[in-house]
Coordinates of C-alpha atoms and ligand atoms in Angstrom, one line a residue:
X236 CA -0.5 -38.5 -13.4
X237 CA 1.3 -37.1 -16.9
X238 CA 3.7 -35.4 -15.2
X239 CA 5.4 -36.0 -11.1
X240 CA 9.0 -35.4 -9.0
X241 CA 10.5 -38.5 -7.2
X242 CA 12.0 -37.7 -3.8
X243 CA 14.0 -40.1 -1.9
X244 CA 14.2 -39.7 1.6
X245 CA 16.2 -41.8 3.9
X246 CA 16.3 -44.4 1.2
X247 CA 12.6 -44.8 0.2
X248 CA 11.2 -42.7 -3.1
X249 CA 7.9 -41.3 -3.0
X250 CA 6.4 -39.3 -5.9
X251 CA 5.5 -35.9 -6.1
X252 CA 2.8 -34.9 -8.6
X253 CA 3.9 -32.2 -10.9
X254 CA 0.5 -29.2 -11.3
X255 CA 1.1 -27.2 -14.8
X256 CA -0.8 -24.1 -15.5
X257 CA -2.3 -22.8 -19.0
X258 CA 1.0 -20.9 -19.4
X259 CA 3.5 -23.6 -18.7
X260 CA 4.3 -22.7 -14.9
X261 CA 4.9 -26.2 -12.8
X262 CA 4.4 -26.7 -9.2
X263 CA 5.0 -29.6 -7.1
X264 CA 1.9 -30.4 -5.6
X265 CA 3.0 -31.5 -1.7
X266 CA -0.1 -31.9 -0.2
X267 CA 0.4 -35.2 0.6
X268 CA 4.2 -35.2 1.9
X269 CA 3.6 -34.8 5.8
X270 CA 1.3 -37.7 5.8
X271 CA 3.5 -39.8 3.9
X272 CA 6.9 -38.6 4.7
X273 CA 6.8 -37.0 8.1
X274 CA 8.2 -33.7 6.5
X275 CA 7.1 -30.3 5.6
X276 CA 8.5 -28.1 3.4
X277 CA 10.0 -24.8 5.0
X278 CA 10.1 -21.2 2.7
X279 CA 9.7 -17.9 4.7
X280 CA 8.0 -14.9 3.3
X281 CA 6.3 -17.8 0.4
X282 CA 9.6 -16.7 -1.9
X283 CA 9.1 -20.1 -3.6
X284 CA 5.3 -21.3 -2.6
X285 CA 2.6 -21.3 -4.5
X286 CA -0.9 -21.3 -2.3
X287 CA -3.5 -21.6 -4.9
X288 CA -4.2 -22.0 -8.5
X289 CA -5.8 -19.1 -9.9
X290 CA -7.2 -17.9 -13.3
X291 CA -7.0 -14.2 -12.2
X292 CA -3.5 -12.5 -13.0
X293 CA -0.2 -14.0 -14.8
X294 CA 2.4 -12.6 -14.2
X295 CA 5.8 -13.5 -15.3
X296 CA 8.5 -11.8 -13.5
X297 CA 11.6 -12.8 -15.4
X298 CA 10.0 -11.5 -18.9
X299 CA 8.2 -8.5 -17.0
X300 CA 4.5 -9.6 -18.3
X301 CA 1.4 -9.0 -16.9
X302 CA -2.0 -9.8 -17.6
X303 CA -5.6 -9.9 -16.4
X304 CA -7.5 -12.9 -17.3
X305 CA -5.3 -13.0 -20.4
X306 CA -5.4 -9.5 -21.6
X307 CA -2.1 -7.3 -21.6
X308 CA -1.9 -4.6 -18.9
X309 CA -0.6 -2.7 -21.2
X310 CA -3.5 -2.9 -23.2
X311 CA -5.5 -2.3 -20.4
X312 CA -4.3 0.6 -19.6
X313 CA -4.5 2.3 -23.0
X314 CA -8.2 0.5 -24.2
X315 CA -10.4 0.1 -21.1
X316 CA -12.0 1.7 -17.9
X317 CA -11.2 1.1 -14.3
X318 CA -14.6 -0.4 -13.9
X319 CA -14.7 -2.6 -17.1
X320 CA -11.1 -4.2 -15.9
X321 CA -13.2 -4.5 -11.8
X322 CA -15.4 -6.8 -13.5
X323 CA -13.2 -8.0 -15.8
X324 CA -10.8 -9.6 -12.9
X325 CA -14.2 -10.2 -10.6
X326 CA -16.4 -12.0 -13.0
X327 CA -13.9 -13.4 -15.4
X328 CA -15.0 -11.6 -18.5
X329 CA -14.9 -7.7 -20.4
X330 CA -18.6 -6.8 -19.6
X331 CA -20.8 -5.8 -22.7
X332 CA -22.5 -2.7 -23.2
X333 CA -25.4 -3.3 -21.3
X334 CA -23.6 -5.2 -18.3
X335 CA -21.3 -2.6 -17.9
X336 CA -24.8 -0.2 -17.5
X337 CA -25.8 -2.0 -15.2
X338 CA -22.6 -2.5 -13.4
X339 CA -22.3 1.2 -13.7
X340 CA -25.6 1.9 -12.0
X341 CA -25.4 -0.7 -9.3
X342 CA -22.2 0.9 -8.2
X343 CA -23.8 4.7 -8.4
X344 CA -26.6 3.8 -6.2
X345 CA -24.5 2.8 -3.4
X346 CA -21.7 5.6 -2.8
X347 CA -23.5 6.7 0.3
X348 CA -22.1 5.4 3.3
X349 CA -24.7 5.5 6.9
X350 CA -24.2 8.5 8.3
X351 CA -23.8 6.9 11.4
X352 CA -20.6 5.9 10.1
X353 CA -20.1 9.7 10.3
X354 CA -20.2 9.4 14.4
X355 CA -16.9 6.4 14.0
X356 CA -14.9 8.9 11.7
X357 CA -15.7 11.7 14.1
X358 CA -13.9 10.1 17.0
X359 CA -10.3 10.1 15.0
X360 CA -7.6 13.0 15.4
X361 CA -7.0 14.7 12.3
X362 CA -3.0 13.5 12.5
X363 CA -4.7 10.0 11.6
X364 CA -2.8 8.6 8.8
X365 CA -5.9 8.0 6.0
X366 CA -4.7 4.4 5.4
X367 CA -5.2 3.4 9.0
X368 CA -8.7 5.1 8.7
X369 CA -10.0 3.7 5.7
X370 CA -9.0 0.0 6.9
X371 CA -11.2 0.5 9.9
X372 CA -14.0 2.2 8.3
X373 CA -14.0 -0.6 6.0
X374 CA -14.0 -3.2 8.6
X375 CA -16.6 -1.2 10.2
X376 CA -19.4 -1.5 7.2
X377 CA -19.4 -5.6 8.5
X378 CA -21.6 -3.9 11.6
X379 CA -23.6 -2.0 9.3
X380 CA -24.4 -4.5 7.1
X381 CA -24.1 -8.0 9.0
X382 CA -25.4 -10.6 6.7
X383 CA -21.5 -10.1 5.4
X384 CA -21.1 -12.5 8.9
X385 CA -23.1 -15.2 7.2
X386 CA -20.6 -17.7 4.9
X387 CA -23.3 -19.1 3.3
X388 CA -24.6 -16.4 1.6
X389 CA -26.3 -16.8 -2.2
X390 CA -24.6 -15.0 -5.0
X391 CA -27.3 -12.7 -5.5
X392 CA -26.1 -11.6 -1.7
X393 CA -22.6 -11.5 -2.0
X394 CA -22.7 -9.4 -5.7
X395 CA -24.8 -7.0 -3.5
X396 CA -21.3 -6.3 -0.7
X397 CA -19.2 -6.9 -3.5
X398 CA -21.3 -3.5 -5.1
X399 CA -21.4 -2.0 -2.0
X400 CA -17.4 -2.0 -1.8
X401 CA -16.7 -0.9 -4.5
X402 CA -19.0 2.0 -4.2
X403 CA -18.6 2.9 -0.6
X404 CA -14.5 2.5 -1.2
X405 CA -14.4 6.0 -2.7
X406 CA -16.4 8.3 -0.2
X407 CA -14.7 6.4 2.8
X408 CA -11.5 7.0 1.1
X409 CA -12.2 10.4 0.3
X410 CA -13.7 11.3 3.8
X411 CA -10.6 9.8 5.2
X412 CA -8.4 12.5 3.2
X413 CA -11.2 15.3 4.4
X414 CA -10.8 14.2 8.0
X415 CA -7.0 14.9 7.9
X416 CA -7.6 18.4 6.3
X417 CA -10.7 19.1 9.0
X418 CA -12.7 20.2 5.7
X419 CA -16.2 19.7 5.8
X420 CA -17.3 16.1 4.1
X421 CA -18.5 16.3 0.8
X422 CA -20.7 13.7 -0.3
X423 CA -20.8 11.3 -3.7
X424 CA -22.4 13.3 -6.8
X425 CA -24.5 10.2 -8.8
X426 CA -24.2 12.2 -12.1
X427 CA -20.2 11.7 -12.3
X428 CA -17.6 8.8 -13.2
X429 CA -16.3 6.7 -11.1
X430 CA -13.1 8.5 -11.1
X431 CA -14.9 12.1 -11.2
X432 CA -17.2 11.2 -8.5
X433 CA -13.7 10.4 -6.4
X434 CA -11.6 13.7 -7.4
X435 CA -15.2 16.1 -6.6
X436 CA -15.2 14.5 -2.7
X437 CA -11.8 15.1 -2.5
X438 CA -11.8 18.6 -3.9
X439 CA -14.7 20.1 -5.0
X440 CA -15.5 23.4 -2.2
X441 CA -19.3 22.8 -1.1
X442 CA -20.6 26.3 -2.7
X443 CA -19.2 26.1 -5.9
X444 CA -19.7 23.8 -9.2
X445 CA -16.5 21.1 -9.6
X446 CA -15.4 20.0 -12.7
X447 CA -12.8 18.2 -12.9
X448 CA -9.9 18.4 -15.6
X449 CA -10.2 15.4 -17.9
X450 CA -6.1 14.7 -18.0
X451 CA -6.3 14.3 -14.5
X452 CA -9.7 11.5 -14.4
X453 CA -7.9 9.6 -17.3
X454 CA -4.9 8.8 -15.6
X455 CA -6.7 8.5 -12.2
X456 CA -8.1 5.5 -14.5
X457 CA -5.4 4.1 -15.4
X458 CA -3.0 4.3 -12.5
X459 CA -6.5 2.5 -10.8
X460 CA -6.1 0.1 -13.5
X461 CA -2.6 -0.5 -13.4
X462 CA -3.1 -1.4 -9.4
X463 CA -5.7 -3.5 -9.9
X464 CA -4.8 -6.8 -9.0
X465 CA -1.0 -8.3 -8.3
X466 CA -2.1 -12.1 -7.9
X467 CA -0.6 -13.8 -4.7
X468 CA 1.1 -10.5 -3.1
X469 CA 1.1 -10.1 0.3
X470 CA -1.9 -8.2 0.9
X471 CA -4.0 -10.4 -1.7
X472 CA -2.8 -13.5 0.1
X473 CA -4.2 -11.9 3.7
X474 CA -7.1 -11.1 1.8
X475 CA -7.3 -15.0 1.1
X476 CA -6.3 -16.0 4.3
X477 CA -8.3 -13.7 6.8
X478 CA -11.2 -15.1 4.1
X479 CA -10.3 -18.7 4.5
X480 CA -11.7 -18.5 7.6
X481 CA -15.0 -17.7 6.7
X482 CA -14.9 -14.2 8.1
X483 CA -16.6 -11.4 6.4
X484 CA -15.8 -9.7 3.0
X485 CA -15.5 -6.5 5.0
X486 CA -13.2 -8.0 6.9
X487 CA -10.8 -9.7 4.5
X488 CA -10.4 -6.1 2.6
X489 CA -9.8 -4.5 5.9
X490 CA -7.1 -6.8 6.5
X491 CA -5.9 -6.3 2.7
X492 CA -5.8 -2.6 3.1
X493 CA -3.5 -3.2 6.6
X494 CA -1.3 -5.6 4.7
X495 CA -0.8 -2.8 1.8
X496 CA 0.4 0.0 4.4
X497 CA 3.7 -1.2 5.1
X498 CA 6.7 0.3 3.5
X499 CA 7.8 -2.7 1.8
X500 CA 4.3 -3.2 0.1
X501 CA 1.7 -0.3 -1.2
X502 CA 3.5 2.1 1.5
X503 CA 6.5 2.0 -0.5
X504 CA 4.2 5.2 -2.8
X505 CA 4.2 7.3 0.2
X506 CA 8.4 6.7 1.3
X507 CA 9.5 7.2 -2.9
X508 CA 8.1 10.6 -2.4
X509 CA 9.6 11.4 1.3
X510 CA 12.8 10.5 -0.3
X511 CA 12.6 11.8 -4.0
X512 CA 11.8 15.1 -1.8
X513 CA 15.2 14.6 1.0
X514 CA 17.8 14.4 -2.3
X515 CA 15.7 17.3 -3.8
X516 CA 16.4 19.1 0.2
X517 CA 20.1 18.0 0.7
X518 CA 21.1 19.0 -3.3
X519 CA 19.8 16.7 -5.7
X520 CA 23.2 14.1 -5.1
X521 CA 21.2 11.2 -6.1
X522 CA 24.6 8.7 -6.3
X523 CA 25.1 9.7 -2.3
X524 CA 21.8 7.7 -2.0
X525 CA 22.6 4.7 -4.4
X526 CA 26.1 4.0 -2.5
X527 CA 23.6 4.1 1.4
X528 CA 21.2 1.9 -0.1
X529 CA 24.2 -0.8 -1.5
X530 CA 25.5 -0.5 2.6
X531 CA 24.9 -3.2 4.3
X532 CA 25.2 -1.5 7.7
X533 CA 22.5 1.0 6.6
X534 CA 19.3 0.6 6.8
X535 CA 18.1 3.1 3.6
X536 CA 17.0 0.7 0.8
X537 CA 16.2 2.8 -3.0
X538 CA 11.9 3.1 -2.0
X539 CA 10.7 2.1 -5.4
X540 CA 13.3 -0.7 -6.6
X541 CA 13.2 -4.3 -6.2
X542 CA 10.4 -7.2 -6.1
X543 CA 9.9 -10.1 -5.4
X544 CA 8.8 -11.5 -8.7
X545 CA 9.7 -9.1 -11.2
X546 CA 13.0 -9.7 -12.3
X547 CA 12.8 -7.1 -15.1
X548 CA 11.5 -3.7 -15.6
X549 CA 8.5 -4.2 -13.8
X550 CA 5.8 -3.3 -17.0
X551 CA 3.0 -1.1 -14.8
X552 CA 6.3 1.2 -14.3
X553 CA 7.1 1.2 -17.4
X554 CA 3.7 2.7 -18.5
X555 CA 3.4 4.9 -15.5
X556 CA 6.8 6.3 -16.3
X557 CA 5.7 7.1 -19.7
X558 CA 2.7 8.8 -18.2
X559 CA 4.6 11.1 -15.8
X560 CA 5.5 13.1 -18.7
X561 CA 2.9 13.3 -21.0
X562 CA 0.7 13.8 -18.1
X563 CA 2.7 16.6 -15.9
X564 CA 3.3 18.5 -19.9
X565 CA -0.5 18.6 -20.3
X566 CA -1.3 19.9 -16.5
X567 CA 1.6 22.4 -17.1
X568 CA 3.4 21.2 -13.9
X569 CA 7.1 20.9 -13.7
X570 CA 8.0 19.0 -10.7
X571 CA 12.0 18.6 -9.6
X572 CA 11.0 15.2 -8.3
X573 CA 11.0 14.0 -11.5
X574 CA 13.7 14.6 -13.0
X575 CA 15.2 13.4 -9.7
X576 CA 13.5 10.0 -10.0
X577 CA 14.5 9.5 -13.8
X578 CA 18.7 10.5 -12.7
X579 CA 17.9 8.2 -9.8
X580 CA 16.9 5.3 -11.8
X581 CA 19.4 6.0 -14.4
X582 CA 22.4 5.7 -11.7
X583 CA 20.8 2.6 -9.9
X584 CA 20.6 0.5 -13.4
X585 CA 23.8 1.4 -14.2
X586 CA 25.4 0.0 -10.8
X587 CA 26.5 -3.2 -10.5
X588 CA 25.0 -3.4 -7.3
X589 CA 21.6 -3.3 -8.7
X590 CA 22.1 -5.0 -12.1
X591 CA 23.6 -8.6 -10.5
X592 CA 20.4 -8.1 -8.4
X593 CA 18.0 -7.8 -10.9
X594 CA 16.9 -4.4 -9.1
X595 CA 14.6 -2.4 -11.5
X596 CA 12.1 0.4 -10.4
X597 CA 8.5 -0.9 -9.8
X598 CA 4.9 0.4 -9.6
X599 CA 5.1 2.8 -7.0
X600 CA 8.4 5.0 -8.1
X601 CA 6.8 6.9 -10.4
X602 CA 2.7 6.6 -9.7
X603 CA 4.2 9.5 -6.5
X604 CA 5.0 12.2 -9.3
X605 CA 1.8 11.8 -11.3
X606 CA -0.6 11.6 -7.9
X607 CA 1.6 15.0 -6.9
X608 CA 0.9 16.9 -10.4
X609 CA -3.1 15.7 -9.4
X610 CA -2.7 17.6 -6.5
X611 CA -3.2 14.0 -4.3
X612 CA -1.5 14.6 -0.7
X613 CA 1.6 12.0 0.1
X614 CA -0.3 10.4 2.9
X615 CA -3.1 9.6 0.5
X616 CA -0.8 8.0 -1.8
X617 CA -1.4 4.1 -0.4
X618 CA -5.2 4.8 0.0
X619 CA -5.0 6.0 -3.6
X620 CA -3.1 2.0 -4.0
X621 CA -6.0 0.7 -2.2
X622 CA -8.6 1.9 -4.6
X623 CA -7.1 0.7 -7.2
X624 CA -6.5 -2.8 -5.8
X625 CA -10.2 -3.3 -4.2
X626 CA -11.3 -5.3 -7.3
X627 CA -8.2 -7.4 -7.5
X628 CA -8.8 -7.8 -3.5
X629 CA -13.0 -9.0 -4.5
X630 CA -11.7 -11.0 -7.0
X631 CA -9.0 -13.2 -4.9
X632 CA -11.9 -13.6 -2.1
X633 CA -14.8 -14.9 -4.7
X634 CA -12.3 -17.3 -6.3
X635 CA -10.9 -18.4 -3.0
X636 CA -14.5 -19.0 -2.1
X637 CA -16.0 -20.3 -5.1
X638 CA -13.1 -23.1 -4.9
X639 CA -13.8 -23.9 -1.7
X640 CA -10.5 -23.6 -0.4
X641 CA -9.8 -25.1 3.1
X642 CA -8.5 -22.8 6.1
X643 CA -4.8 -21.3 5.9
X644 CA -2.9 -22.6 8.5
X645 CA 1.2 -22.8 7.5
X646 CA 2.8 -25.5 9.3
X647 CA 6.0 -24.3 11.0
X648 CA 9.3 -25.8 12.5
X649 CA 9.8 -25.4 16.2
X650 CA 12.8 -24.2 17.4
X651 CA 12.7 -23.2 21.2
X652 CA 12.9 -24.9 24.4
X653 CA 11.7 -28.5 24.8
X654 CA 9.9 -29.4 28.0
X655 CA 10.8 -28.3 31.3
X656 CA 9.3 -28.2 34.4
X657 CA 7.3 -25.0 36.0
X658 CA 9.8 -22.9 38.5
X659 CA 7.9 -21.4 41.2
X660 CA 8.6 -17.3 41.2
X661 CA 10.5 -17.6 44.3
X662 CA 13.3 -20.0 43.1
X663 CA 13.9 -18.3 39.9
X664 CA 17.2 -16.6 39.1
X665 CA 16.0 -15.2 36.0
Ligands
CMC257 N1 17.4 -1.1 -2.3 C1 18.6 -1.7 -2.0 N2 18.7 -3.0 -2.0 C2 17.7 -3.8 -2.3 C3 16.4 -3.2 -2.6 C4 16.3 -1.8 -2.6 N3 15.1 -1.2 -2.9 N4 15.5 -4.2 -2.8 C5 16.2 -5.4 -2.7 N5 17.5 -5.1 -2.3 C6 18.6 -6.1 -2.2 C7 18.5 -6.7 -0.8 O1 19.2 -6.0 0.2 C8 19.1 -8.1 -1.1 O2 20.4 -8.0 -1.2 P1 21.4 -9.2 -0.7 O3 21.1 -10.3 -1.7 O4 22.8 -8.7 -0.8 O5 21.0 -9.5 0.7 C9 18.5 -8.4 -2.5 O6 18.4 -7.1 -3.1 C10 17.2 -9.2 -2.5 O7 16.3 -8.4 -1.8 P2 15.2 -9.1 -0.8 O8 14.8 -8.1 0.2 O9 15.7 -10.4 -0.3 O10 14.0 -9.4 -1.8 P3 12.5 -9.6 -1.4 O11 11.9 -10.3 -2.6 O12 12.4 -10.2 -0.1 O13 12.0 -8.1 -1.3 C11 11.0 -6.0 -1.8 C12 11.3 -7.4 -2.3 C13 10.1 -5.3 -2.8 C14 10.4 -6.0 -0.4 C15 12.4 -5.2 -1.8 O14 12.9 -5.2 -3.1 C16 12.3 -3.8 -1.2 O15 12.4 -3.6 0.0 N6 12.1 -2.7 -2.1 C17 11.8 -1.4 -1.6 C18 10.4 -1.3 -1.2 C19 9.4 -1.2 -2.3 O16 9.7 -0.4 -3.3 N7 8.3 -1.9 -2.2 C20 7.3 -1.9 -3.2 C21 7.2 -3.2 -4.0 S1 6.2 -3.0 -5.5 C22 4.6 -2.6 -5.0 C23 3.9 -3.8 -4.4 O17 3.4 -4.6 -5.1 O18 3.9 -3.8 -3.1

């Protein structure tokens, strides 16, 4: 042991070995503390705990880097394809020419979904939020294709749900949208992209030819590469702990997509927008809605600012925020949002408020005005998060797996009532 901690407690020192990673970060590893010291280590919401090594993503939040399996997001987002960077983070490496065929191919012949998945998505109202949808439609292909249930499965088996993911993710995702509109269900086209493929079942009209505007599948790519993975966020960590249990894949991504909804995660896309669009309704006085989100008594928070790791401009913002023009200038929209947004930011980083707290804007407060000029719906704005994040999801499960990594189970420490006896009902008081 090169490197450990010494901890005394209640006079005797026990030592704590010290885990470094291949870019410096140190961990104390405490597996062993309960059994020798009777003590567990308490840290709600993980703030400070690390579950897992991993060799996905780095990601240093005080410099405001990101990388997947070493490479820059940033160059990333300018060099490669969404589905080069999918197997990038799921297999470790940039596939060559002919892998990335194949790859390619694999994924093409499995964008249909059974169409007696059609008979599930007819039973929900159209007011179904899309998100809610997808996550059970995705839980849902585990009955269609249940070999998923089986934890011992050989690669060769898991590479084919892994394929069928992300190749099913799409049409579900699209169908979900379709469903809220009541349009008729337009199913995948095998001769187009990835992205294409995605844009023609969202909104390509059954009796005429679709083609789709090439600014607007480039940065579908990259905003789906800029999502792609997040390492230990809070749906990526359900992902590994619904999968620690051995359940299905289907499963563990179903739970990852639920985990992404909220507000305070991959929701936060959908709320930047909802309030971009109440400043731009009530006059555009953005510095009114700095001084409610700095109240303590209120319960507004700036949607699009803050994180937990990134202490810095958070870099995938950075990029998209350099998109948003370049890509609104060449669709020829002009959207008030925006320049909302960019006064909004401007305000919050000159406050004090949100400089002592490190407060920058992050992914999702300017993807919104970029998935608007793309003619994307609000609602579809988390599913749109979810796409992008599928592979990131895959890859978090197979290395979760492949290590071999015991069930999650936190520990907690109790705090209610100690024993007492049972009170039949009629001598209660309370
Ligand atoms: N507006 C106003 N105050 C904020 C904000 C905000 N957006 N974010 C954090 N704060 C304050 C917070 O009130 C607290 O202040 P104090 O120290 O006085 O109590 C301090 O900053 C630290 O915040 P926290 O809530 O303890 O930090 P956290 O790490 O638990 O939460 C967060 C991180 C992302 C949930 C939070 O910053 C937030 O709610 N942001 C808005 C929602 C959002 O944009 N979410 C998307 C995150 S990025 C996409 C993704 O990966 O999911």
């Amino acid at each position: 042991m090169s490197r450990y901690a010494e901890l005394i407690f209640e006079g005797k020192k026990y030592i704590l070995p010290v885990v470094e990673g291949t870019e410096k970060e140190l961990g104390l590893d405490i597996s062993k503390l309960r059994d020798e010291t009777g003590l567990i280590t308490l840290d709600a919401g993980f703030k400070n705990t690390g579950s897992n090594t991993s060799a996905i993503t780095f990601l240093d939040g005080e410099l405001g880097i990101l990388r997947y399996r070493g490479y820059a997001i940033e160059e990333l987002a300018e060099k490669s394809t969404f589905l080069e960077v999918a197997h990038l983070l799921i297999y470790g490496e940039l596939p060559n020419k002919a892998t990335l065929s194949n790859f390619q191919k694999d994924i093409t012949m499995h964008t249909l979904v059974h169409e007696d998945m059609r008979k599930i998505f007819d039973g929900f109202p159209a007011s179904s939020h899309p998100m809610g949808v997808l996550a059970s439609l995705v839980c849902a292909l585990t009955a269609f294709y249940p070999n998923a249930l089986d934890p011992n499965l050989s690669p060769a088996e898991t590479d084919l749900h892994i394929i069928r993911l992300l190749a099913k993710m799409p049409t579900l995702a699209a169908w979900a949208y379709k469903n809220e509109m009541g349009h008729p269900l337009n199913y995948p086209k095998n001769s187009l992209s990835y992205c294409e493929n995605f844009l023609q079942m969202m909104f390509a009209y059954p009796t005429e030819d679709f083609h789709p505007d090439p600014v607007v599948v480039d940065a579908l790519d990259k905003l789906l590469i800029l999502h792609a993975d997040h390492e230990q966020n809070c749906s990526a960590a359900t992902v590994r702990v619904v999968g620690s249990s051995h359940a299905s894949l289907y499963s563990a991504i179903a739970a990852g997509i639920n985990a992404l909804w909220g507000p305070l995660h991959g929701g936060a896309n959908q709320e930047v927008i909802e309030m971009l669009q109440e400043i731009h309704a009530n006059g555009g006085n953005v510095k009114k809605y700095v001084e409610m989100a700095k109240d303590k008594n209120s319960t507004f928070r700036l949607m699009g600012f803050g994180h937990r790791v990134y202490k810095n401009y958070d870099p995938r913002a950075k990029i998209i925020k350099g998109a948003c023009d370049n890509v609104l200038n060449k669709l020829g929209v002009s959207d008030p949002l925006l320049d909302i947004a960019k006064e909004l930011e401007e305000a919050a980083l000159k406050d004090s408020y949100f400089v002592e707290r490190k407060l920058y804007p992050n992914v999702d407060f300017y993807s919104g005005v970029i998935y608007r000029a793309m003619g994307i719906p609000t609602e579809m704005f988390t599913v749109m998060f979810a796409l992008g994040r599928l592979p990131g999801w895959i890859a978090q499960w197979r290395e979760m797996r492949q290590m071999k990594l015991p069930i999650s189970r936190p520990r907690q420490i109790y705090t209610g009532a100690t024993l007492r006896p049972y009170v039949p009902m009629g001598n209660r008081e309370k």
